[in-house]
Amino acid sequence: MTSHYRVNYHLRAHKRDSFIEFIKGLLLTPFVLHSLPAADDDEEGRVIEGGTIVRRTSSADAAKLANAARFREIFANIQGLVDEHRAFEASGIGGHSRLAKVVPAIGSFFTPLPLAAAFTRIDAKHRISARKHVPPSFNDVRRTLNMAQLLAIAPRLQLVTFDGDMTLYDDGKNFEDHSDLALLLVELLRRGIAVAIVTAAGYGTDASKYEGRLAGLLRALAAARLAPEAAARFYVLGGECNYLFGCSADYRLVSLDEKHQLNPGEETADDAGGLRSWSGIQVMQLLDVAEQELRACIERMAIDARVIRKPRAVGIVPAEQLTREQLDECALSAQEAVLRYQGTPRAQPGSAPIPFCAFNGGSDCWVDIGNKLIGVRIIQNLVQSPADATLHVGDQFLSTGNDLSTRSACCTCWIINPLETRDMLDDLVSLLPK
């Protein structure tokens, strides 16, 4: 591998999803070969002679239908690859499936993915097959994967977990009153589905601060007069996985950490039950390493930013908006520094590495103790929801995002803003059993 290739790889790989890129590549071929405008027709499929429309044709519609059939066939074939991969994984040889060979980073699929049916729905809304100049994009494939996941999980859904910022509300903002999202979340709770917000925001065990961020949602629960047993299905987990709250009958958040004994001691740090099995000195030393690297990033890139240290997190908050590349650099640098530290004799001898998450938060960068993989597993254990009945919704699924780890615990939907979350929940509610 040449140094030039390695530089380009490290610059680009963390910005891509290999499965989506694989699908995009397959869809590009029929688009290039078949999506050109017809020579004798104008944009609307009209045949013109001497500047006069002599007849209207259905060529544009025929081309669109043909494109849709080609794209749908590709998605059906990918669906078959996913089914084969799941069968191979069930036999303990997942790495030998055809899909694993062409997408080595592929993970587990907890449900089948009806991709052909999902594409039909997405194409009807976004008219992908009608385009002549713009091929199927990353977002087209992402939306199709989301829809396939909704179609598969809706009949068995027991738990939905959500990221906070840029999923339920804008970055750094609060959950507002009169939000359509609130009504949809209330509907999920009424249908017997547990709902949890698993967020990086960490305010310790101070429930009032989380209530401030989620005031609009809590007021919506009260306005809907949600029954106590339905309200009890709502949870908040702050600091990725560190601070657990439930909802009382009067729609207030109450700490559940002690009630559910999240630190039994007999399990490993990678298990939900062993969330706090590591020692305070281990946490302090890891955060010291992360803070040192973040300060080095600030100096190296001449960033005007504050370093904020919390009991289980350390991060930088810039005075002005940084570029995505700068924030990615901070996240990747901190990630490498902590990984290097945990593999050295300086780490606590004989102890398991502490799970952590170094991520680009969109407007800041943080290193948290624990991660959302543990967070989702905690909620799954509380409500007894298996992986194939659990859905996590978030906007950070690239390697510098903190939603990525949840793919090891449950099904996922990748959205990009609260409006898309609302549309996704509209689709989900319509698919739920009556």
Tab-separated table of C-alpha atoms in Angstrom:
chain	number	residue	atom	x	y	z
A	1	MET	CA	0.000	0.000	0.000
A	2	THR	CA	1.571	3.302	-1.074
A	3	SER	CA	1.745	6.217	1.326
A	4	HIS	CA	-0.455	8.260	-1.031
A	5	TYR	CA	-3.146	5.573	-0.967
A	6	ARG	CA	-2.924	5.284	2.816
A	7	VAL	CA	-3.387	9.029	3.236
A	8	ASN	CA	-6.454	9.041	0.992
A	9	TYR	CA	-7.858	5.981	2.768
A	10	HIS	CA	-7.555	7.531	6.207
A	11	LEU	CA	-9.029	10.794	4.987
A	12	ARG	CA	-12.088	9.173	3.451
A	13	ALA	CA	-12.897	5.861	5.131
A	14	HIS	CA	-14.417	7.346	8.277
A	15	LYS	CA	-16.870	9.345	6.149
A	16	ARG	CA	-18.363	6.322	4.398
A	17	ASP	CA	-20.563	3.357	5.132
A	18	SER	CA	-19.199	0.373	3.232
A	19	PHE	CA	-22.560	-1.408	2.811
A	20	ILE	CA	-24.248	1.701	1.433
A	21	GLU	CA	-21.298	2.360	-0.876
A	22	PHE	CA	-21.540	-1.229	-2.137
A	23	ILE	CA	-25.233	-0.809	-2.946
A	24	LYS	CA	-24.627	2.569	-4.615
A	25	GLY	CA	-22.053	0.960	-6.870
A	26	LEU	CA	-24.483	-1.745	-7.958
A	27	LEU	CA	-27.205	0.809	-8.730
A	28	LEU	CA	-24.857	3.026	-10.720
A	29	THR	CA	-24.422	0.537	-13.585
A	30	PRO	CA	-28.065	0.392	-14.758
A	31	PHE	CA	-28.373	4.143	-14.245
A	32	VAL	CA	-25.412	4.858	-16.538
A	33	LEU	CA	-26.503	2.340	-19.163
A	34	HIS	CA	-30.235	3.023	-19.273
A	35	SER	CA	-31.118	6.432	-17.829
A	36	LEU	CA	-30.142	8.626	-20.798
A	37	PRO	CA	-32.806	10.878	-22.367
A	38	ALA	CA	-34.341	9.547	-25.606
A	39	ALA	CA	-32.887	11.278	-28.688
A	40	ASP	CA	-36.205	12.181	-30.356
A	41	ASP	CA	-38.133	13.166	-27.247
A	42	ASP	CA	-37.985	16.274	-25.111
A	43	GLU	CA	-38.038	16.162	-21.312
A	44	GLU	CA	-41.767	15.386	-21.132
A	45	GLY	CA	-41.788	12.578	-23.715
A	46	ARG	CA	-43.333	14.717	-26.496
A	47	VAL	CA	-42.405	14.094	-30.127
A	48	ILE	CA	-41.805	17.405	-31.930
A	49	GLU	CA	-41.669	18.059	-35.677
A	50	GLY	CA	-40.969	21.536	-36.978
A	51	GLY	CA	-41.518	23.040	-33.552
A	52	THR	CA	-45.023	21.516	-33.285
A	53	ILE	CA	-46.070	18.751	-30.899
A	54	VAL	CA	-47.479	16.013	-33.135
A	55	ARG	CA	-48.180	13.409	-30.473
A	56	ARG	CA	-47.494	12.623	-26.861
A	57	THR	CA	-45.681	9.407	-26.088
A	58	SER	CA	-45.333	7.269	-23.012
A	59	SER	CA	-41.583	6.864	-23.469
A	60	ALA	CA	-40.760	8.776	-20.289
A	61	ASP	CA	-43.138	6.635	-18.242
A	62	ALA	CA	-41.856	3.476	-19.894
A	63	ALA	CA	-38.262	4.449	-19.135
A	64	LYS	CA	-39.153	5.171	-15.523
A	65	LEU	CA	-40.898	1.824	-15.123
A	66	ALA	CA	-37.943	0.028	-16.700
A	67	ASN	CA	-35.493	1.830	-14.395
A	68	ALA	CA	-37.630	0.988	-11.369
A	69	ALA	CA	-37.700	-2.682	-12.380
A	70	ARG	CA	-33.913	-2.765	-12.761
A	71	PHE	CA	-33.303	-1.050	-9.417
A	72	ARG	CA	-35.876	-3.279	-7.702
A	73	GLU	CA	-34.178	-6.391	-9.093
A	74	ILE	CA	-30.856	-5.238	-7.666
A	75	PHE	CA	-32.408	-4.641	-4.254
A	76	ALA	CA	-34.053	-8.086	-4.434
A	77	ASN	CA	-30.643	-9.634	-5.118
A	78	ILE	CA	-29.088	-7.739	-2.200
A	79	GLN	CA	-31.976	-8.964	-0.070
A	80	GLY	CA	-30.929	-12.487	-1.018
A	81	LEU	CA	-27.336	-11.742	0.002
A	82	VAL	CA	-28.553	-10.520	3.397
A	83	ASP	CA	-30.632	-13.680	3.874
A	84	GLU	CA	-27.625	-15.824	3.007
A	85	HIS	CA	-25.400	-13.839	5.382
A	86	ARG	CA	-27.901	-14.337	8.222
A	87	ALA	CA	-27.980	-18.083	7.533
A	88	PHE	CA	-24.191	-18.257	7.522
A	89	GLU	CA	-24.030	-16.306	10.798
A	90	ALA	CA	-26.532	-18.671	12.388
A	91	SER	CA	-24.144	-21.490	11.467
A	92	GLY	CA	-21.163	-19.637	12.905
A	93	ILE	CA	-19.504	-18.952	9.550
A	94	GLY	CA	-20.754	-15.432	8.812
A	95	GLY	CA	-17.361	-14.362	7.519
A	96	HIS	CA	-17.680	-16.779	4.606
A	97	SER	CA	-20.907	-15.397	3.129
A	98	ARG	CA	-20.762	-13.720	-0.278
A	99	LEU	CA	-21.781	-10.419	1.323
A	100	ALA	CA	-18.985	-10.619	3.907
A	101	LYS	CA	-16.461	-11.223	1.148
A	102	VAL	CA	-17.408	-8.099	-0.811
A	103	VAL	CA	-18.167	-5.956	2.284
A	104	PRO	CA	-15.707	-7.235	4.918
A	105	ALA	CA	-16.923	-4.735	7.533
A	106	ILE	CA	-20.518	-5.979	7.360
A	107	GLY	CA	-22.090	-6.683	10.731
A	108	SER	CA	-25.124	-8.659	11.860
A	109	PHE	CA	-28.682	-8.380	10.569
A	110	PHE	CA	-31.153	-9.181	13.332
A	111	THR	CA	-34.112	-9.338	10.926
A	112	PRO	CA	-34.550	-9.991	7.218
A	113	LEU	CA	-34.553	-6.843	5.066
A	114	PRO	CA	-37.352	-6.685	2.470
A	115	LEU	CA	-35.367	-4.294	0.280
A	116	ALA	CA	-37.350	-4.710	-2.941
A	117	ALA	CA	-40.623	-3.779	-1.231
A	118	ALA	CA	-38.876	-0.938	0.599
A	119	PHE	CA	-37.490	0.492	-2.651
A	120	THR	CA	-40.960	0.477	-4.201
A	121	ARG	CA	-42.220	2.635	-1.328
A	122	ILE	CA	-39.244	5.017	-1.370
A	123	ASP	CA	-39.331	5.340	-5.164
A	124	ALA	CA	-43.023	6.252	-5.068
A	125	LYS	CA	-42.183	9.130	-2.717
A	126	HIS	CA	-38.846	10.359	-4.095
A	127	ARG	CA	-39.114	9.344	-7.784
A	128	ILE	CA	-35.610	7.915	-7.925
A	129	SER	CA	-36.275	5.917	-11.095
A	130	ALA	CA	-37.545	9.033	-12.921
A	131	ARG	CA	-34.192	10.820	-12.661
A	132	LYS	CA	-32.008	11.072	-15.753
A	133	HIS	CA	-29.014	13.020	-14.511
A	134	VAL	CA	-28.617	12.213	-10.792
A	135	PRO	CA	-27.917	8.555	-9.929
A	136	PRO	CA	-29.217	6.850	-6.778
A	137	SER	CA	-27.435	8.566	-3.910
A	138	PHE	CA	-26.207	7.761	-0.420
A	139	ASN	CA	-29.426	9.213	0.999
A	140	ASP	CA	-31.603	7.212	-1.406
A	141	VAL	CA	-29.972	3.982	-0.259
A	142	ARG	CA	-30.061	5.044	3.409
A	143	ARG	CA	-33.806	5.760	3.214
A	144	THR	CA	-34.438	2.430	1.480
A	145	LEU	CA	-32.532	0.549	4.195
A	146	ASN	CA	-34.521	2.431	6.847
A	147	MET	CA	-37.828	1.523	5.228
A	148	ALA	CA	-36.799	-2.128	4.884
A	149	GLN	CA	-35.968	-2.195	8.576
A	150	LEU	CA	-39.329	-0.678	9.500
A	151	LEU	CA	-41.192	-3.212	7.361
A	152	ALA	CA	-39.323	-6.066	9.033
A	153	ILE	CA	-39.486	-4.962	12.663
A	154	ALA	CA	-42.953	-3.405	12.935
A	155	PRO	CA	-44.843	-6.673	13.647
A	156	ARG	CA	-42.532	-7.557	16.554
A	157	LEU	CA	-41.428	-4.153	17.881
A	158	GLN	CA	-41.049	-3.855	21.680
A	159	LEU	CA	-38.541	-1.045	22.198
A	160	VAL	CA	-37.424	2.085	20.318
A	161	THR	CA	-34.397	4.026	21.517
A	162	PHE	CA	-33.482	7.468	20.219
A	163	ASP	CA	-30.452	9.691	20.084
A	164	GLY	CA	-31.201	13.230	21.276
A	165	ASP	CA	-29.500	16.046	19.358
A	166	MET	CA	-30.319	16.139	15.625
A	167	THR	CA	-32.660	13.176	16.061
A	168	LEU	CA	-35.443	14.480	18.311
A	169	TYR	CA	-34.410	18.148	18.422
A	170	ASP	CA	-31.865	20.448	16.800
A	171	ASP	CA	-28.257	20.340	17.960
A	172	GLY	CA	-27.917	21.879	21.417
A	173	LYS	CA	-31.617	22.733	21.586
A	174	ASN	CA	-34.463	21.353	23.698
A	175	PHE	CA	-37.512	19.253	22.888
A	176	GLU	CA	-40.081	21.910	21.989
A	177	ASP	CA	-43.777	22.128	22.815
A	178	HIS	CA	-46.337	21.242	20.155
A	179	SER	CA	-43.933	18.940	18.373
A	180	ASP	CA	-45.384	16.340	16.024
A	181	LEU	CA	-42.691	14.031	17.332
A	182	ALA	CA	-44.166	14.175	20.828
A	183	LEU	CA	-47.536	12.914	19.583
A	184	LEU	CA	-45.862	10.052	17.737
A	185	LEU	CA	-43.853	9.047	20.812
A	186	VAL	CA	-47.032	9.136	22.901
A	187	GLU	CA	-48.660	6.828	20.348
A	188	LEU	CA	-45.796	4.333	20.643
A	189	LEU	CA	-46.140	4.300	24.443
A	190	ARG	CA	-49.892	3.803	24.171
A	191	ARG	CA	-49.305	0.856	21.833
A	192	GLY	CA	-47.282	-0.884	24.559
A	193	ILE	CA	-43.877	-0.086	23.052
A	194	ALA	CA	-41.112	1.109	25.376
A	195	VAL	CA	-39.388	4.362	24.379
A	196	ALA	CA	-35.964	5.478	25.583
A	197	ILE	CA	-33.769	8.478	24.841
A	198	VAL	CA	-30.120	7.399	24.932
A	199	THR	CA	-28.114	10.597	24.777
A	200	ALA	CA	-24.531	11.722	25.196
A	201	ALA	CA	-25.733	14.671	27.287
A	202	GLY	CA	-24.460	14.001	30.789
A	203	TYR	CA	-25.700	15.923	33.827
A	204	GLY	CA	-25.028	13.292	36.456
A	205	THR	CA	-28.056	12.260	38.471
A	206	ASP	CA	-29.618	15.745	38.306
A	207	ALA	CA	-33.021	14.890	36.833
A	208	SER	CA	-34.036	18.555	36.560
A	209	LYS	CA	-31.486	19.235	33.824
A	210	TYR	CA	-32.752	16.360	31.705
A	211	GLU	CA	-36.302	17.539	32.366
A	212	GLY	CA	-35.294	20.958	31.054
A	213	ARG	CA	-34.012	19.476	27.803
A	214	LEU	CA	-37.131	17.296	27.415
A	215	ALA	CA	-39.732	19.676	28.857
A	216	GLY	CA	-41.867	19.762	25.711
A	217	LEU	CA	-42.062	15.962	25.567
A	218	LEU	CA	-42.885	15.575	29.268
A	219	ARG	CA	-45.638	18.170	28.968
A	220	ALA	CA	-46.991	16.264	25.971
A	221	LEU	CA	-47.136	13.069	28.059
A	222	ALA	CA	-49.088	14.966	30.711
A	223	ALA	CA	-51.415	16.610	28.176
A	224	ALA	CA	-52.177	13.197	26.680
A	225	ARG	CA	-53.073	11.925	30.179
A	226	LEU	CA	-50.906	8.926	29.544
A	227	ALA	CA	-51.734	6.082	31.905
A	228	PRO	CA	-49.116	5.426	34.631
A	229	GLU	CA	-48.245	2.025	33.174
A	230	ALA	CA	-47.655	3.635	29.760
A	231	ALA	CA	-45.587	6.498	31.229
A	232	ALA	CA	-43.481	3.892	33.036
A	233	ARG	CA	-42.372	2.595	29.632
A	234	PHE	CA	-40.473	5.859	29.003
A	235	TYR	CA	-36.769	6.050	29.950
A	236	VAL	CA	-33.887	8.485	29.638
A	237	LEU	CA	-30.272	7.318	29.705
A	238	GLY	CA	-27.718	10.137	29.890
A	239	GLY	CA	-23.963	10.190	29.397
A	240	GLU	CA	-24.247	7.435	26.749
A	241	CYS	CA	-25.008	4.789	29.412
A	242	ASN	CA	-24.169	6.297	32.790
A	243	TYR	CA	-27.318	7.877	34.244
A	244	LEU	CA	-30.662	6.096	34.032
A	245	PHE	CA	-34.043	7.742	34.644
A	246	GLY	CA	-37.612	6.538	34.450
A	247	CYS	CA	-40.897	8.421	34.211
A	248	SER	CA	-43.176	8.641	37.249
A	249	ALA	CA	-46.977	8.734	37.245
A	250	ASP	CA	-46.834	12.551	37.457
A	251	TYR	CA	-44.561	12.698	34.378
A	252	ARG	CA	-41.356	13.570	36.227
A	253	LEU	CA	-37.983	11.902	35.716
A	254	VAL	CA	-36.673	9.818	38.609
A	255	SER	CA	-33.276	8.140	38.920
A	256	LEU	CA	-33.359	4.355	38.527
A	257	ASP	CA	-29.650	3.646	38.972
A	258	GLU	CA	-29.880	2.208	42.476
A	259	LYS	CA	-33.238	0.493	41.944
A	260	HIS	CA	-31.927	-1.559	39.031
A	261	GLN	CA	-28.450	-2.099	40.502
A	262	LEU	CA	-26.450	-1.262	37.421
A	263	ASN	CA	-23.239	-2.182	39.235
A	264	PRO	CA	-23.692	-5.744	40.495
A	265	GLY	CA	-19.950	-6.367	40.194
A	266	GLU	CA	-20.015	-9.939	38.936
A	267	GLU	CA	-20.270	-9.054	35.244
A	268	THR	CA	-17.680	-7.596	32.920
A	269	ALA	CA	-17.563	-3.943	31.904
A	270	ASP	CA	-18.805	-4.874	28.436
A	271	ASP	CA	-22.073	-6.209	29.829
A	272	ALA	CA	-24.952	-3.891	30.617
A	273	GLY	CA	-25.114	-5.165	34.175
A	274	GLY	CA	-21.426	-4.399	34.751
A	275	LEU	CA	-21.681	-0.796	33.609
A	276	ARG	CA	-19.738	0.558	36.579
A	277	SER	CA	-17.530	-2.386	37.416
A	278	TRP	CA	-14.420	-0.347	36.641
A	279	SER	CA	-12.801	1.757	39.338
A	280	GLY	CA	-12.781	5.514	39.734
A	281	ILE	CA	-9.008	5.610	39.244
A	282	GLN	CA	-9.342	3.817	35.903
A	283	VAL	CA	-11.911	6.353	34.729
A	284	MET	CA	-9.771	9.267	35.865
A	285	GLN	CA	-6.651	7.960	34.116
A	286	LEU	CA	-8.469	7.314	30.846
A	287	LEU	CA	-10.020	10.787	30.852
A	288	ASP	CA	-6.595	12.286	31.635
A	289	VAL	CA	-5.225	10.686	28.456
A	290	ALA	CA	-8.178	11.879	26.403
A	291	GLU	CA	-7.954	15.421	27.792
A	292	GLN	CA	-4.243	15.617	27.061
A	293	GLU	CA	-4.839	14.619	23.430
A	294	LEU	CA	-7.735	17.043	22.988
A	295	ARG	CA	-5.584	19.871	24.317
A	296	ALA	CA	-2.861	18.837	21.880
A	297	CYS	CA	-5.431	19.054	19.038
A	298	ILE	CA	-6.437	22.537	20.154
A	299	GLU	CA	-2.817	23.668	20.085
A	300	ARG	CA	-1.915	21.894	16.850
A	301	MET	CA	-4.859	23.329	14.895
A	302	ALA	CA	-4.949	26.687	16.722
A	303	ILE	CA	-8.555	26.148	17.803
A	304	ASP	CA	-10.295	28.627	20.089
A	305	ALA	CA	-12.118	26.190	22.371
A	306	ARG	CA	-12.822	25.366	26.010
A	307	VAL	CA	-11.997	21.971	27.475
A	308	ILE	CA	-14.793	20.714	29.722
A	309	ARG	CA	-14.149	17.887	32.178
A	310	LYS	CA	-17.033	15.931	33.706
A	311	PRO	CA	-16.987	12.899	36.035
A	312	ARG	CA	-17.337	10.491	33.096
A	313	ALA	CA	-16.542	12.598	30.049
A	314	VAL	CA	-14.186	15.194	28.654
A	315	GLY	CA	-14.761	17.343	25.599
A	316	ILE	CA	-14.020	20.539	23.736
A	317	VAL	CA	-16.567	23.254	22.997
A	318	PRO	CA	-15.276	25.720	20.363
A	319	ALA	CA	-15.939	29.453	20.505
A	320	GLU	CA	-16.885	29.347	16.808
A	321	GLN	CA	-18.216	26.560	14.627
A	322	LEU	CA	-15.442	24.231	13.496
A	323	THR	CA	-15.394	22.361	10.212
A	324	ARG	CA	-16.409	18.728	10.151
A	325	GLU	CA	-12.827	17.834	9.306
A	326	GLN	CA	-11.486	19.589	12.398
A	327	LEU	CA	-13.975	17.846	14.678
A	328	ASP	CA	-13.258	14.490	13.026
A	329	GLU	CA	-9.539	15.084	13.592
A	330	CYS	CA	-10.141	15.689	17.287
A	331	ALA	CA	-12.344	12.605	17.619
A	332	LEU	CA	-9.984	10.289	15.735
A	333	SER	CA	-6.920	11.633	17.567
A	334	ALA	CA	-8.538	11.111	20.966
A	335	GLN	CA	-9.750	7.661	19.947
A	336	GLU	CA	-6.258	6.581	18.896
A	337	ALA	CA	-4.651	8.024	22.045
A	338	VAL	CA	-7.040	6.175	24.365
A	339	LEU	CA	-6.710	2.908	22.445
A	340	ARG	CA	-2.924	3.181	22.619
A	341	TYR	CA	-3.088	3.911	26.342
A	342	GLN	CA	-5.322	0.936	27.105
A	343	GLY	CA	-2.822	-1.366	25.425
A	344	THR	CA	0.150	-0.204	27.516
A	345	PRO	CA	1.400	-1.230	30.971
A	346	ARG	CA	0.264	2.175	32.287
A	347	ALA	CA	-3.326	0.915	32.235
A	348	GLN	CA	-4.556	-0.948	35.313
A	349	PRO	CA	-2.855	-4.372	35.192
A	350	GLY	CA	-5.137	-7.319	34.560
A	351	SER	CA	-8.210	-5.197	33.967
A	352	ALA	CA	-10.434	-5.289	30.914
A	353	PRO	CA	-10.248	-2.183	28.694
A	354	ILE	CA	-12.915	0.346	29.586
A	355	PRO	CA	-15.510	0.849	26.847
A	356	PHE	CA	-15.444	4.451	25.675
A	357	CYS	CA	-16.763	6.609	22.875
A	358	ALA	CA	-14.833	9.402	21.105
A	359	PHE	CA	-17.150	11.211	18.745
A	360	ASN	CA	-17.795	14.284	16.630
A	361	GLY	CA	-20.925	15.841	18.109
A	362	GLY	CA	-21.539	18.165	15.152
A	363	SER	CA	-20.539	21.322	17.002
A	364	ASP	CA	-18.206	19.844	19.625
A	365	CYS	CA	-16.135	16.740	20.338
A	366	TRP	CA	-16.350	14.435	23.356
A	367	VAL	CA	-14.812	11.342	24.884
A	368	ASP	CA	-17.312	9.515	27.101
A	369	ILE	CA	-16.865	6.601	29.445
A	370	GLY	CA	-19.088	3.818	28.116
A	371	ASN	CA	-21.031	3.928	24.866
A	372	LYS	CA	-24.523	3.572	23.440
A	373	LEU	CA	-24.041	-0.142	22.862
A	374	ILE	CA	-24.066	-0.555	26.639
A	375	GLY	CA	-26.838	2.017	26.943
A	376	VAL	CA	-29.165	0.175	24.594
A	377	ARG	CA	-28.401	-3.142	26.276
A	378	ILE	CA	-29.338	-1.671	29.657
A	379	ILE	CA	-32.771	-0.689	28.367
A	380	GLN	CA	-33.166	-4.009	26.550
A	381	ASN	CA	-32.536	-5.828	29.825
A	382	LEU	CA	-35.028	-3.637	31.694
A	383	VAL	CA	-37.899	-4.244	29.273
A	384	GLN	CA	-36.801	-7.720	28.125
A	385	SER	CA	-36.606	-6.740	24.465
A	386	PRO	CA	-34.431	-8.912	22.186
A	387	ALA	CA	-32.269	-7.500	19.403
A	388	ASP	CA	-34.795	-8.315	16.670
A	389	ALA	CA	-37.537	-6.389	18.534
A	390	THR	CA	-35.415	-3.321	19.348
A	391	LEU	CA	-34.873	-0.323	17.055
A	392	HIS	CA	-32.343	2.463	17.631
A	393	VAL	CA	-32.798	5.737	15.745
A	394	GLY	CA	-29.901	8.170	15.406
A	395	ASP	CA	-27.904	10.441	13.114
A	396	GLN	CA	-24.304	9.455	13.954
A	397	PHE	CA	-23.477	6.129	12.288
A	398	LEU	CA	-20.103	6.954	10.758
A	399	SER	CA	-16.956	5.850	12.574
A	400	THR	CA	-16.667	9.190	14.369
A	401	GLY	CA	-20.305	9.023	15.518
A	402	ASN	CA	-21.651	7.664	18.798
A	403	ASP	CA	-24.640	5.746	17.355
A	404	LEU	CA	-22.487	3.288	15.404
A	405	SER	CA	-21.910	0.889	18.300
A	406	THR	CA	-25.663	0.212	18.660
A	407	ARG	CA	-25.564	-1.872	15.478
A	408	SER	CA	-24.110	-4.675	17.612
A	409	ALA	CA	-27.128	-4.633	19.935
A	410	CYS	CA	-30.201	-4.086	17.789
A	411	CYS	CA	-31.749	-2.959	14.517
A	412	THR	CA	-31.118	0.650	13.502
A	413	CYS	CA	-32.502	3.513	11.406
A	414	TRP	CA	-30.127	6.227	10.222
A	415	ILE	CA	-31.783	9.636	10.013
A	416	ILE	CA	-30.238	13.090	9.488
A	417	ASN	CA	-32.583	15.504	11.292
A	418	PRO	CA	-35.748	15.647	13.457
A	419	LEU	CA	-37.991	16.131	10.422
A	420	GLU	CA	-36.790	12.848	8.988
A	421	THR	CA	-37.357	11.208	12.379
A	422	ARG	CA	-40.954	12.439	12.274
A	423	ASP	CA	-41.484	11.021	8.783
A	424	MET	CA	-39.898	7.737	9.821
A	425	LEU	CA	-42.178	7.478	12.873
A	426	ASP	CA	-45.215	8.263	10.707
A	427	ASP	CA	-44.291	5.278	8.545
A	428	LEU	CA	-43.586	3.095	11.579
A	429	VAL	CA	-46.906	3.847	13.305
A	430	SER	CA	-48.781	3.075	10.079
A	431	LEU	CA	-47.056	-0.329	9.932
A	432	LEU	CA	-47.720	-1.368	13.534
A	433	PRO	CA	-50.312	-4.126	14.090
A	434	LYS	CA	-53.772	-2.708	14.749
